[in-house]
PDB file of C-alpha atoms and ligand atoms in Angstrom:
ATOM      1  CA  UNK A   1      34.654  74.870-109.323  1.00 89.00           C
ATOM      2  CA  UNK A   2      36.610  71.797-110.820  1.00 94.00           C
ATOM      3  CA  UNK A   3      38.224  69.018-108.598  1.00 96.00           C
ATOM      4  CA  UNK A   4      41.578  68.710-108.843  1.00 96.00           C
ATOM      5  CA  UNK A   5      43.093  65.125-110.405  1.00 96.00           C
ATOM      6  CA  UNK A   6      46.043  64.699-107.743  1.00 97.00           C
ATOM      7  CA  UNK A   7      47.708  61.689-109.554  1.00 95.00           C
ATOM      8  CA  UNK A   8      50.877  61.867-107.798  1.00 97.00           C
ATOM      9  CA  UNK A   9      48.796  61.746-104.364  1.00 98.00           C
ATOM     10  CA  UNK A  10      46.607  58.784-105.329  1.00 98.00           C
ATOM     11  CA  UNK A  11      49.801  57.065-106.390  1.00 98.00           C
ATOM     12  CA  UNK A  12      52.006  57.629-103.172  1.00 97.00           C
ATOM     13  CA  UNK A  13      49.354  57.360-100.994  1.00 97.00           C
ATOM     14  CA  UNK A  14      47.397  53.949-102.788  1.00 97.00           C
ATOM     15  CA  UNK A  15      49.807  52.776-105.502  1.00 97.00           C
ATOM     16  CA  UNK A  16      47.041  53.357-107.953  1.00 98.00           C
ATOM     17  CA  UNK A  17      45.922  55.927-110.315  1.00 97.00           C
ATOM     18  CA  UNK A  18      42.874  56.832-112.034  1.00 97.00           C
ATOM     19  CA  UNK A  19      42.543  56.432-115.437  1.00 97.00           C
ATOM     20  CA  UNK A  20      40.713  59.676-117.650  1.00 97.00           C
ATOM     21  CA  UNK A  21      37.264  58.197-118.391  1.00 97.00           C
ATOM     22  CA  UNK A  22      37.428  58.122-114.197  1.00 98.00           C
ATOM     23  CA  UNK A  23      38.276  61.427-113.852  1.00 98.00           C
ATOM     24  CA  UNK A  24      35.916  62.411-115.757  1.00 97.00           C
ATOM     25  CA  UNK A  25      33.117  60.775-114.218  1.00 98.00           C
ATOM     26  CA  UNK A  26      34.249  62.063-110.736  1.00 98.00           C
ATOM     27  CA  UNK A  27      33.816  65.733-112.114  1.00 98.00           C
ATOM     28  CA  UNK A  28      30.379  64.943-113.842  1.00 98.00           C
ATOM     29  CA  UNK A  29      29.282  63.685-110.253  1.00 98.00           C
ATOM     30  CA  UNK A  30      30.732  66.194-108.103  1.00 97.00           C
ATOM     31  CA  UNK A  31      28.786  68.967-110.844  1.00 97.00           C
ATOM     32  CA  UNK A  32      26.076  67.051-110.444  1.00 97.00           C
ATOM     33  CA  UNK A  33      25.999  66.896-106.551  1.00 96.00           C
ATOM     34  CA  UNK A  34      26.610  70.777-106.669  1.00 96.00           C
ATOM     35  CA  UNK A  35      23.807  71.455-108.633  1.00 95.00           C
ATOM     36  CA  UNK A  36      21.307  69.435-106.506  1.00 95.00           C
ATOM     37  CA  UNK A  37      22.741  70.845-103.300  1.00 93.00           C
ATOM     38  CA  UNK A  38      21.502  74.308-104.468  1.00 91.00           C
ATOM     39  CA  UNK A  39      18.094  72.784-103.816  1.00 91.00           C
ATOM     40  CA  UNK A  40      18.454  70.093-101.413  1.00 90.00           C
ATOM     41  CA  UNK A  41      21.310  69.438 -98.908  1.00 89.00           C
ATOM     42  CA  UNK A  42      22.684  65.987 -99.654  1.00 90.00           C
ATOM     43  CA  UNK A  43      26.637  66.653 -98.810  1.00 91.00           C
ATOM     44  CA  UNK A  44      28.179  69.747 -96.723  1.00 93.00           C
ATOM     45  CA  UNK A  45      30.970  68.367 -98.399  1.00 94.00           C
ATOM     46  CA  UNK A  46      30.980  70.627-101.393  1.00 93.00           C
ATOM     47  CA  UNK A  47      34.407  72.564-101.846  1.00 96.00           C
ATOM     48  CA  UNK A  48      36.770  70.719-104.605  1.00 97.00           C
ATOM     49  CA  UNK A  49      40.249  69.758-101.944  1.00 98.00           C
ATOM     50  CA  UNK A  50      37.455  68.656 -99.181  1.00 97.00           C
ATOM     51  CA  UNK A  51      35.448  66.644-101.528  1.00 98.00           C
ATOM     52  CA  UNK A  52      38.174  65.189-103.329  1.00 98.00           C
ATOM     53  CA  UNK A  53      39.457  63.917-100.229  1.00 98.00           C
ATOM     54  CA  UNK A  54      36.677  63.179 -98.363  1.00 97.00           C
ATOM     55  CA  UNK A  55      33.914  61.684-100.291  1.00 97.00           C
ATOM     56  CA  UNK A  56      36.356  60.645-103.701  1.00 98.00           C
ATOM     57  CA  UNK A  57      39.997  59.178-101.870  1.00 98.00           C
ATOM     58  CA  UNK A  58      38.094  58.241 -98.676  1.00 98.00           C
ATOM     59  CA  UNK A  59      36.085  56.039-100.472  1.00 98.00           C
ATOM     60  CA  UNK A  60      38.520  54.260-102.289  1.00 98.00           C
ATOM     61  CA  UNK A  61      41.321  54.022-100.018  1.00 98.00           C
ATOM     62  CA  UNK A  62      38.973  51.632 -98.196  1.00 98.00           C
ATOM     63  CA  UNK A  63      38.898  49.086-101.071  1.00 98.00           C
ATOM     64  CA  UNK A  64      42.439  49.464-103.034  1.00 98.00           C
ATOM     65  CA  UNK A  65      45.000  47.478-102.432  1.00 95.00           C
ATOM     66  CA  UNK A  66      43.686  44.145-100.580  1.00 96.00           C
ATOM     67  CA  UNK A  67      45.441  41.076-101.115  1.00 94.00           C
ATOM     68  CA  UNK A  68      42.706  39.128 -99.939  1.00 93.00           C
ATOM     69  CA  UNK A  69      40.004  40.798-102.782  1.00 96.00           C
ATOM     70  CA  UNK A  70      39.890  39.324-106.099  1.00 95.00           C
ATOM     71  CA  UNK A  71      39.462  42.511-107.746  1.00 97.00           C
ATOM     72  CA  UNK A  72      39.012  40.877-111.312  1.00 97.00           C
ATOM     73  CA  UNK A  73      35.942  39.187-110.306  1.00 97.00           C
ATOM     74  CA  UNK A  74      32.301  40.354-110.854  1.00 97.00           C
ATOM     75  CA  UNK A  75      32.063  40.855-107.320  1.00 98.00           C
ATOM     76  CA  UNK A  76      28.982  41.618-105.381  1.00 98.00           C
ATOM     77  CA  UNK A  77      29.339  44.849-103.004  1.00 98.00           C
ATOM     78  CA  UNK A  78      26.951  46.525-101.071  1.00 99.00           C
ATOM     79  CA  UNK A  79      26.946  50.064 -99.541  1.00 99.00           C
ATOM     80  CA  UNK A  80      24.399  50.323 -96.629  1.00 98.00           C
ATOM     81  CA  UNK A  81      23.408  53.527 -95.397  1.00 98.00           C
ATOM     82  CA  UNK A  82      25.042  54.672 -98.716  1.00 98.00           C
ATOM     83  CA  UNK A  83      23.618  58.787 -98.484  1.00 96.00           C
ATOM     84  CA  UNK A  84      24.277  60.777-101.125  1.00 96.00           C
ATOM     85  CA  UNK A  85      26.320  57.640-102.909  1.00 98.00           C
ATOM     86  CA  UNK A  86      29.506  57.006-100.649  1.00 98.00           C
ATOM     87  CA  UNK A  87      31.531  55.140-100.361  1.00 98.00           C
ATOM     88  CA  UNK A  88      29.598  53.179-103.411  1.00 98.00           C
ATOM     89  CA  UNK A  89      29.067  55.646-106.189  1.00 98.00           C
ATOM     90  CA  UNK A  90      33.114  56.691-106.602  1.00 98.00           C
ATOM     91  CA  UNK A  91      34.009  52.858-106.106  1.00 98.00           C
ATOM     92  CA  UNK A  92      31.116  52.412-108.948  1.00 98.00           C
ATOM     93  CA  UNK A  93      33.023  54.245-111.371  1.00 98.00           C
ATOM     94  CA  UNK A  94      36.259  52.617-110.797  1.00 98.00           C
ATOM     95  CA  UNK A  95      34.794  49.026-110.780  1.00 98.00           C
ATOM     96  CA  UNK A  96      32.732  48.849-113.962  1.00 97.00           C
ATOM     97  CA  UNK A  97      32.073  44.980-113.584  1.00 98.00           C
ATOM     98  CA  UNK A  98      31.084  44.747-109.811  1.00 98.00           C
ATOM     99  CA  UNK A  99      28.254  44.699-109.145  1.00 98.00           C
ATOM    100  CA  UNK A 100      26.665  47.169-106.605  1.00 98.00           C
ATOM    101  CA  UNK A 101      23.618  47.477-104.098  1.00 98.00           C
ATOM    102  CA  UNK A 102      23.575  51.117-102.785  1.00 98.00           C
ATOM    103  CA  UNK A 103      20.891  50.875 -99.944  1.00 98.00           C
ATOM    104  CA  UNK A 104      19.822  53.612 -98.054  1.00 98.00           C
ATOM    105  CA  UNK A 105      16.503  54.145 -95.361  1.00 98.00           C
ATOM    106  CA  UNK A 106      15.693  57.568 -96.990  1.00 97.00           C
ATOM    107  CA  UNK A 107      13.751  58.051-100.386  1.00 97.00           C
ATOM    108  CA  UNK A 108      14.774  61.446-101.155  1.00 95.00           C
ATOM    109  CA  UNK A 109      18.488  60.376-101.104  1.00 96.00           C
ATOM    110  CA  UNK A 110      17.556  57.155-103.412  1.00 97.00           C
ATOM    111  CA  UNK A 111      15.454  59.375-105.887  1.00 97.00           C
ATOM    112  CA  UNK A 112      18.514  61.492-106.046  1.00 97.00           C
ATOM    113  CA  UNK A 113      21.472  58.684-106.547  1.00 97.00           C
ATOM    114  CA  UNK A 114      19.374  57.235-109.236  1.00 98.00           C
ATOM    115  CA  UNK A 115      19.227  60.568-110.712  1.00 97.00           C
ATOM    116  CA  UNK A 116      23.686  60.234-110.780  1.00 97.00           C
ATOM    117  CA  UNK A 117      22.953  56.689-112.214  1.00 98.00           C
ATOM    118  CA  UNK A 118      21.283  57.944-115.630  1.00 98.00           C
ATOM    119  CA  UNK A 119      23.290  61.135-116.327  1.00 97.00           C
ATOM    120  CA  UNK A 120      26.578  58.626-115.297  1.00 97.00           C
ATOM    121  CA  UNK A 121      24.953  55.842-116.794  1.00 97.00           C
ATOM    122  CA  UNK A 122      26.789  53.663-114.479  1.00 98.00           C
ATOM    123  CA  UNK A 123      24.354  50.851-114.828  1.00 98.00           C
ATOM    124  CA  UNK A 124      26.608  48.310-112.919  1.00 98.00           C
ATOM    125  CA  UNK A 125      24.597  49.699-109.720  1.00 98.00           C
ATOM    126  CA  UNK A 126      21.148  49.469-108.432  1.00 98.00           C
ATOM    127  CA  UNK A 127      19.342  51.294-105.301  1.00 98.00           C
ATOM    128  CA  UNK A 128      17.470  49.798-102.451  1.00 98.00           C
ATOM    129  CA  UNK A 129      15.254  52.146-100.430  1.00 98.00           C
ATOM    130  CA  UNK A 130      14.908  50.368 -96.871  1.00 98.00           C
ATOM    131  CA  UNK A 131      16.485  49.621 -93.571  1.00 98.00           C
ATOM    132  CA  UNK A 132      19.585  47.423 -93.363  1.00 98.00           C
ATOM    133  CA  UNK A 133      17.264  45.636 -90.590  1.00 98.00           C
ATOM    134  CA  UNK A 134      14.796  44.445 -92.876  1.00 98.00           C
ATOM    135  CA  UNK A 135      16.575  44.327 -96.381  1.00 98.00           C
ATOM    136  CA  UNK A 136      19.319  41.829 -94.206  1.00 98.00           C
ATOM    137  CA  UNK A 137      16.316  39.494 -94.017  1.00 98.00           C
ATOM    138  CA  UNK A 138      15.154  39.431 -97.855  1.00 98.00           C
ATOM    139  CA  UNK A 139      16.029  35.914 -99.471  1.00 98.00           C
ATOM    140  CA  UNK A 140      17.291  38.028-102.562  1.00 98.00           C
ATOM    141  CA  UNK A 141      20.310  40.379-100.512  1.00 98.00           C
ATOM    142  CA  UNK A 142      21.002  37.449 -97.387  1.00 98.00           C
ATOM    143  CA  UNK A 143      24.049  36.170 -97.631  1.00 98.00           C
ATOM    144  CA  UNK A 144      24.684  37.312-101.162  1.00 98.00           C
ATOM    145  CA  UNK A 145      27.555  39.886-100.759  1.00 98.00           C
ATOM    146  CA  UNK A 146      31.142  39.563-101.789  1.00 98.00           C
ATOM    147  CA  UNK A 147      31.557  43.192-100.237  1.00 98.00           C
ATOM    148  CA  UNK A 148      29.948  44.794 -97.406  1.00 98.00           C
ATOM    149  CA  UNK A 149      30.776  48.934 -97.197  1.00 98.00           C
ATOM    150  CA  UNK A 150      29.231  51.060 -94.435  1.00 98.00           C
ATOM    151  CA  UNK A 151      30.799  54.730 -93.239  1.00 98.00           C
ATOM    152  CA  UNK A 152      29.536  56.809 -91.180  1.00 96.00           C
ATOM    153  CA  UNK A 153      26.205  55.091 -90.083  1.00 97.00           C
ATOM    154  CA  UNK A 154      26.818  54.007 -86.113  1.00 96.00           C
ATOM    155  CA  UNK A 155      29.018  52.480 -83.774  1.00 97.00           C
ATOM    156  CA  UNK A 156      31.263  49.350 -85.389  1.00 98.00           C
ATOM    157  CA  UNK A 157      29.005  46.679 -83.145  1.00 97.00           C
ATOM    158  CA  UNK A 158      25.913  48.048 -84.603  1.00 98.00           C
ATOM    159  CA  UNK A 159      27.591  48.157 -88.078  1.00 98.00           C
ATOM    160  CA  UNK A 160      28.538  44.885 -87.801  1.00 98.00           C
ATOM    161  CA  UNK A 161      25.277  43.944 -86.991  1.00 98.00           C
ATOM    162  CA  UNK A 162      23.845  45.356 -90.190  1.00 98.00           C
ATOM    163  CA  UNK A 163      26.298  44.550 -92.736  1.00 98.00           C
ATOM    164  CA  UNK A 164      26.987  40.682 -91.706  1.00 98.00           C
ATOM    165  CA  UNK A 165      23.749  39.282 -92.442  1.00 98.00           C
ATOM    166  CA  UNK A 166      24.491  40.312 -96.392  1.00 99.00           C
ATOM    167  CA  UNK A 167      27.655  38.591 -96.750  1.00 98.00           C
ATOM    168  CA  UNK A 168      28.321  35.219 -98.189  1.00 98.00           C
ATOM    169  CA  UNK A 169      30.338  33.204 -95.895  1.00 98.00           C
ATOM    170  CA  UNK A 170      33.610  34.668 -96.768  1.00 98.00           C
ATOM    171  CA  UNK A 171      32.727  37.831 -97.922  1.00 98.00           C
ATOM    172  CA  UNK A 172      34.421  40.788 -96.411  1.00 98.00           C
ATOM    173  CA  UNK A 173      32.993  43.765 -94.798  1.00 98.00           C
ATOM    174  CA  UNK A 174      35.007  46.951 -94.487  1.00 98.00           C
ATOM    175  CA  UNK A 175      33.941  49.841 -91.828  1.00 98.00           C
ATOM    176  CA  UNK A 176      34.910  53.296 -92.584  1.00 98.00           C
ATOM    177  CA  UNK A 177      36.114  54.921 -89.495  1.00 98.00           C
ATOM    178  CA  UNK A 178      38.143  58.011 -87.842  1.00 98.00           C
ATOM    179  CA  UNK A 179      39.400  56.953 -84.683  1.00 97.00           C
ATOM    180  CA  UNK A 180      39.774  53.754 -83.598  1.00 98.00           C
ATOM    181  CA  UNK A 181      39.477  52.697 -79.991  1.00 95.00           C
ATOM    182  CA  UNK A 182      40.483  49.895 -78.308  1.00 95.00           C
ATOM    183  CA  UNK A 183      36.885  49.776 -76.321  1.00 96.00           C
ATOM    184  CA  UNK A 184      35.025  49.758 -80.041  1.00 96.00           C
ATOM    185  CA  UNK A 185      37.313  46.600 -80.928  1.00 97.00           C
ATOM    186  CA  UNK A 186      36.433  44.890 -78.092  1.00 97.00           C
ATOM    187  CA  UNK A 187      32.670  44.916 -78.481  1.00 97.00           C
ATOM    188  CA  UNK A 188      32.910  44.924 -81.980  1.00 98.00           C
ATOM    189  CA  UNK A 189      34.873  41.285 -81.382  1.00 98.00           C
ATOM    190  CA  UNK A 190      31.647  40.623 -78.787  1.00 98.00           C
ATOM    191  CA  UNK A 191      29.216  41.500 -81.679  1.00 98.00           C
ATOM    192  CA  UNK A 192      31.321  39.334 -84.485  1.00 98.00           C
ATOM    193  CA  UNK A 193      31.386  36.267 -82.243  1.00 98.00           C
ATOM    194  CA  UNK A 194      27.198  36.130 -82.235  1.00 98.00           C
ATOM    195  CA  UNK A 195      27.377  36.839 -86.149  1.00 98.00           C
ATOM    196  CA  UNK A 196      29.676  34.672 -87.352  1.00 98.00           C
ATOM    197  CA  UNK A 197      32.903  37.311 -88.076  1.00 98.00           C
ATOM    198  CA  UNK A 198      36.042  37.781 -87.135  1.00 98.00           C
ATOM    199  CA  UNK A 199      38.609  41.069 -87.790  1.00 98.00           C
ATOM    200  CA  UNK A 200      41.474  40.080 -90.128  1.00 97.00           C
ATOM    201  CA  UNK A 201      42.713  43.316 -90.403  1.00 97.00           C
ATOM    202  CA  UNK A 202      42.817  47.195 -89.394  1.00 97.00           C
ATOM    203  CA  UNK A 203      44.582  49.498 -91.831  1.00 97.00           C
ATOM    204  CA  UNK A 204      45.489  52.742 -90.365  1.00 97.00           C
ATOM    205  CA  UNK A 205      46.024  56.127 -92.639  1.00 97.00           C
ATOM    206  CA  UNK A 206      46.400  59.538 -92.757  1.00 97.00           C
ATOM    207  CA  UNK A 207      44.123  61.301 -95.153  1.00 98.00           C
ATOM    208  CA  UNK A 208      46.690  63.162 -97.720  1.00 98.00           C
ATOM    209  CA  UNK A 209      45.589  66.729 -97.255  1.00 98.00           C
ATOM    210  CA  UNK A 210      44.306  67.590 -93.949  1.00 98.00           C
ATOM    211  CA  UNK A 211      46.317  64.381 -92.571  1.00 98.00           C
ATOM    212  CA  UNK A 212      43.316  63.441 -90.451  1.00 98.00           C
ATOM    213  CA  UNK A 213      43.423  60.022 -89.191  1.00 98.00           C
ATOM    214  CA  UNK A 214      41.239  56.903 -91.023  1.00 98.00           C
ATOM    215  CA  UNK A 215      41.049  53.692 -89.756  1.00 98.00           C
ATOM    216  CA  UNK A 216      39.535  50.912 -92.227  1.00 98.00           C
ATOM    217  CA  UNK A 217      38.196  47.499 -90.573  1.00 98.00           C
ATOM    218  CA  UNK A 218      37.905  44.476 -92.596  1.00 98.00           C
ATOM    219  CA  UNK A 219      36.383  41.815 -91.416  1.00 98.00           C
ATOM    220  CA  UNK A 220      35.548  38.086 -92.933  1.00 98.00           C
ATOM    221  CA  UNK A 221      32.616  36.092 -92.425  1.00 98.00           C
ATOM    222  CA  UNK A 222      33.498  33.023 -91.383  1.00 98.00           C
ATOM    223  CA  UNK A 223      30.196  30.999 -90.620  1.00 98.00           C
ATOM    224  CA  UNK A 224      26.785  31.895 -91.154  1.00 98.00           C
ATOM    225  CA  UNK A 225      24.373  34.504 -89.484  1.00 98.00           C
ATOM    226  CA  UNK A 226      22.070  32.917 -87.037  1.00 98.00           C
ATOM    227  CA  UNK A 227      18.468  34.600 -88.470  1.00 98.00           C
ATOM    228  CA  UNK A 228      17.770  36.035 -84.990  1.00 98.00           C
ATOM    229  CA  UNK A 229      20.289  39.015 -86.809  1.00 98.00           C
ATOM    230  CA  UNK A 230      19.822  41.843 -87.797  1.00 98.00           C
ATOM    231  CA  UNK A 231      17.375  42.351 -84.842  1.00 98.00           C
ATOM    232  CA  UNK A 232      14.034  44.554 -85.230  1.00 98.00           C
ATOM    233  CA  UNK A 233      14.355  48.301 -86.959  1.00 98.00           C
ATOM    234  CA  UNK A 234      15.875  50.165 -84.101  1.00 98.00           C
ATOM    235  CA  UNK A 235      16.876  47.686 -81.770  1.00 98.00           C
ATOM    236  CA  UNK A 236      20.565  47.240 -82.840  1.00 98.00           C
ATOM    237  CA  UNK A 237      21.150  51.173 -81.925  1.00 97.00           C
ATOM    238  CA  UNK A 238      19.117  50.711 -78.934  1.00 97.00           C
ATOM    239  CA  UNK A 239      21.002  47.833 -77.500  1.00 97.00           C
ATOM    240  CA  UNK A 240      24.155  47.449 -79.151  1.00 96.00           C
ATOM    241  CA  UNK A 241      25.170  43.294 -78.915  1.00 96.00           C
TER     242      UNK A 241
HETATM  243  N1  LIG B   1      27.649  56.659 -96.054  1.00 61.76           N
HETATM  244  C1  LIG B   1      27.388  58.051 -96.336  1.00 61.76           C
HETATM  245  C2  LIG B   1      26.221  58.625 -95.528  1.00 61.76           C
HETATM  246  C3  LIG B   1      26.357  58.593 -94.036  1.00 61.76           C
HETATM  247  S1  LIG B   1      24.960  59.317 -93.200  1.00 61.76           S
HETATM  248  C4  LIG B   1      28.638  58.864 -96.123  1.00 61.76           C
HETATM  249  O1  LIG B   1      29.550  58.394 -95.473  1.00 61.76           O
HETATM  250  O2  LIG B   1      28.710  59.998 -96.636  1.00 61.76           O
HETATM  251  C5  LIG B   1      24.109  57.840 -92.686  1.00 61.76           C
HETATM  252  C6  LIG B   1      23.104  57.341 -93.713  1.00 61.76           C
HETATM  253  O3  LIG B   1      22.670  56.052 -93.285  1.00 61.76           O
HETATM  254  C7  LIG B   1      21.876  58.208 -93.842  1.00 61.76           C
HETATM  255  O4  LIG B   1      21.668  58.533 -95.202  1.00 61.76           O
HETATM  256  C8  LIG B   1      20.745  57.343 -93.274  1.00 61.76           C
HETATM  257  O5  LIG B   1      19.519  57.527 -93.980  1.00 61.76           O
HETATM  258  C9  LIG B   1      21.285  55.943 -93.473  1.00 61.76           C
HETATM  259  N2  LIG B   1      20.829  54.947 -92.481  1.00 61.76           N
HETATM  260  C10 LIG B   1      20.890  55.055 -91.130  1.00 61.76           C
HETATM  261  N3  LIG B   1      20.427  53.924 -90.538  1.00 61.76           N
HETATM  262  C11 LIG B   1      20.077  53.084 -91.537  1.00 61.76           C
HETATM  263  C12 LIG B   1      19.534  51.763 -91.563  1.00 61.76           C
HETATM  264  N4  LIG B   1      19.249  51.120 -90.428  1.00 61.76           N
HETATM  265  N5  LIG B   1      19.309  51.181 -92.756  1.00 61.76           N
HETATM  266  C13 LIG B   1      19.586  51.856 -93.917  1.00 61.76           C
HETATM  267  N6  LIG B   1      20.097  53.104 -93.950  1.00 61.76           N
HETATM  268  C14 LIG B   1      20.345  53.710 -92.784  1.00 61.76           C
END
């Protein structure tokens, strides 16, 4: 199984196109990710249209095409609750010169992403084994961040509350979303007002093959985190600000 290259789509849908040397990184991961899903299950994701779309467009039509990111910069980007490497690993490939934190609670998904790392040799990103509720606190990842990514890891208040603490006051975070309600928004604006965010933006798509609906949320931080945040391991699930 190969993954298709879809120019035309990335270009209609994102005004952008991969170069080769990208496409063929994207294939060496995907064979990669096959191979250790015989052993381990790290994606369900595995068929080449659903992958493509879902783990390799997915991931970047969250960060392409934002006036408001100076793309040319070294920037700093984190991915928290990263998995088996998304959204960070295909936004690794297409960034060479950020810089990126792929953080994730469980070892055996680390181990395996810094397995991708060597055979990609995309040394541009390092791991963090932990929980967004303690890492947030380390002197060395607080308030760092240029770029804050999280999909598919809770509800946006709870997001919020993880991914905030690592930004630099105005640093951007960007939640990864299908539907978007206008209950989430509201506590998510409840939980940004304690942590010193605000929403600038939603971007609404349609993903180009099944035509499912994305939303993408970016929000700035616009003052600094209070270090009561993030709360305890557990407690921003528990009780959502
Ligand atoms: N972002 C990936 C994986 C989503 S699954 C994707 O979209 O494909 C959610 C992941 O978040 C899991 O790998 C889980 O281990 C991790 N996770 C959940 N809570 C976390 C926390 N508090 N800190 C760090 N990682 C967390």
């Amino acid at each position: 199984m190969k993954l298709p290259t879809f120019e035309d789509i990335w270009q209609n849908s994102l005004q952008w196109q991969p170069t080769e040397k990208q496409l063929e990184k994207w294939e060496q991961l995907y064979q990669e990710i096959l191979l250790i899903n015989r052993q381990i299950n790290l994606t369900r994701i595995t068929e080449p249209q659903d992958f493509w779309e879902k783990h390799l467009w997915d991931s970047l039509a969250g960060v392409i095409g934002l006036d408001f990111l100076q793309y040319k910069d070294s920037l700093k980007v984190i991915d928290i609750g990263t998995g088996a490497g998304f959204p960070g690993l295909p936004i690794s490939i297409v960034f060479p010169h950020w810089k990126l934190t792929l953080l994730d609670s469980t070892q055996k998904k680390i181990k395996v992403i810094n397995l991708f790392l060597e055979a990609l040799k995309l040394s541009n990103s390092q791991t963090v084994i932990g929980r967004a509720e303690d890492i947030g606190h380390l002197k060395e990842h607080r308030e760092t961040y240029d770029l804050g990514l999280i999909r598919a890891v809770g509800e946006p208040s709870v997001c919020a509350e993880y991914v905030l603490p690592f930004l630099k006051v105005g640093g951007t975070g960007v939640l990864y979303r299908g539907n978007w309600e206008k209950e989430e928004e509201l506590n998510l604006k409840t939980a940004l007002k304690q942590l010193g965010g605000k929403i600038v933006t939603v971007k609404q798509f349609q993903t180009p093959l099944t035509k499912s609906i994305r939303h993408f949320i970016y929000i700035k931080k616009v003052a600094l985190t209070s270090e009561r945040f993030p709360r305890s391991v557990g407690v921003p699930k528990q009780k959502p600000l």
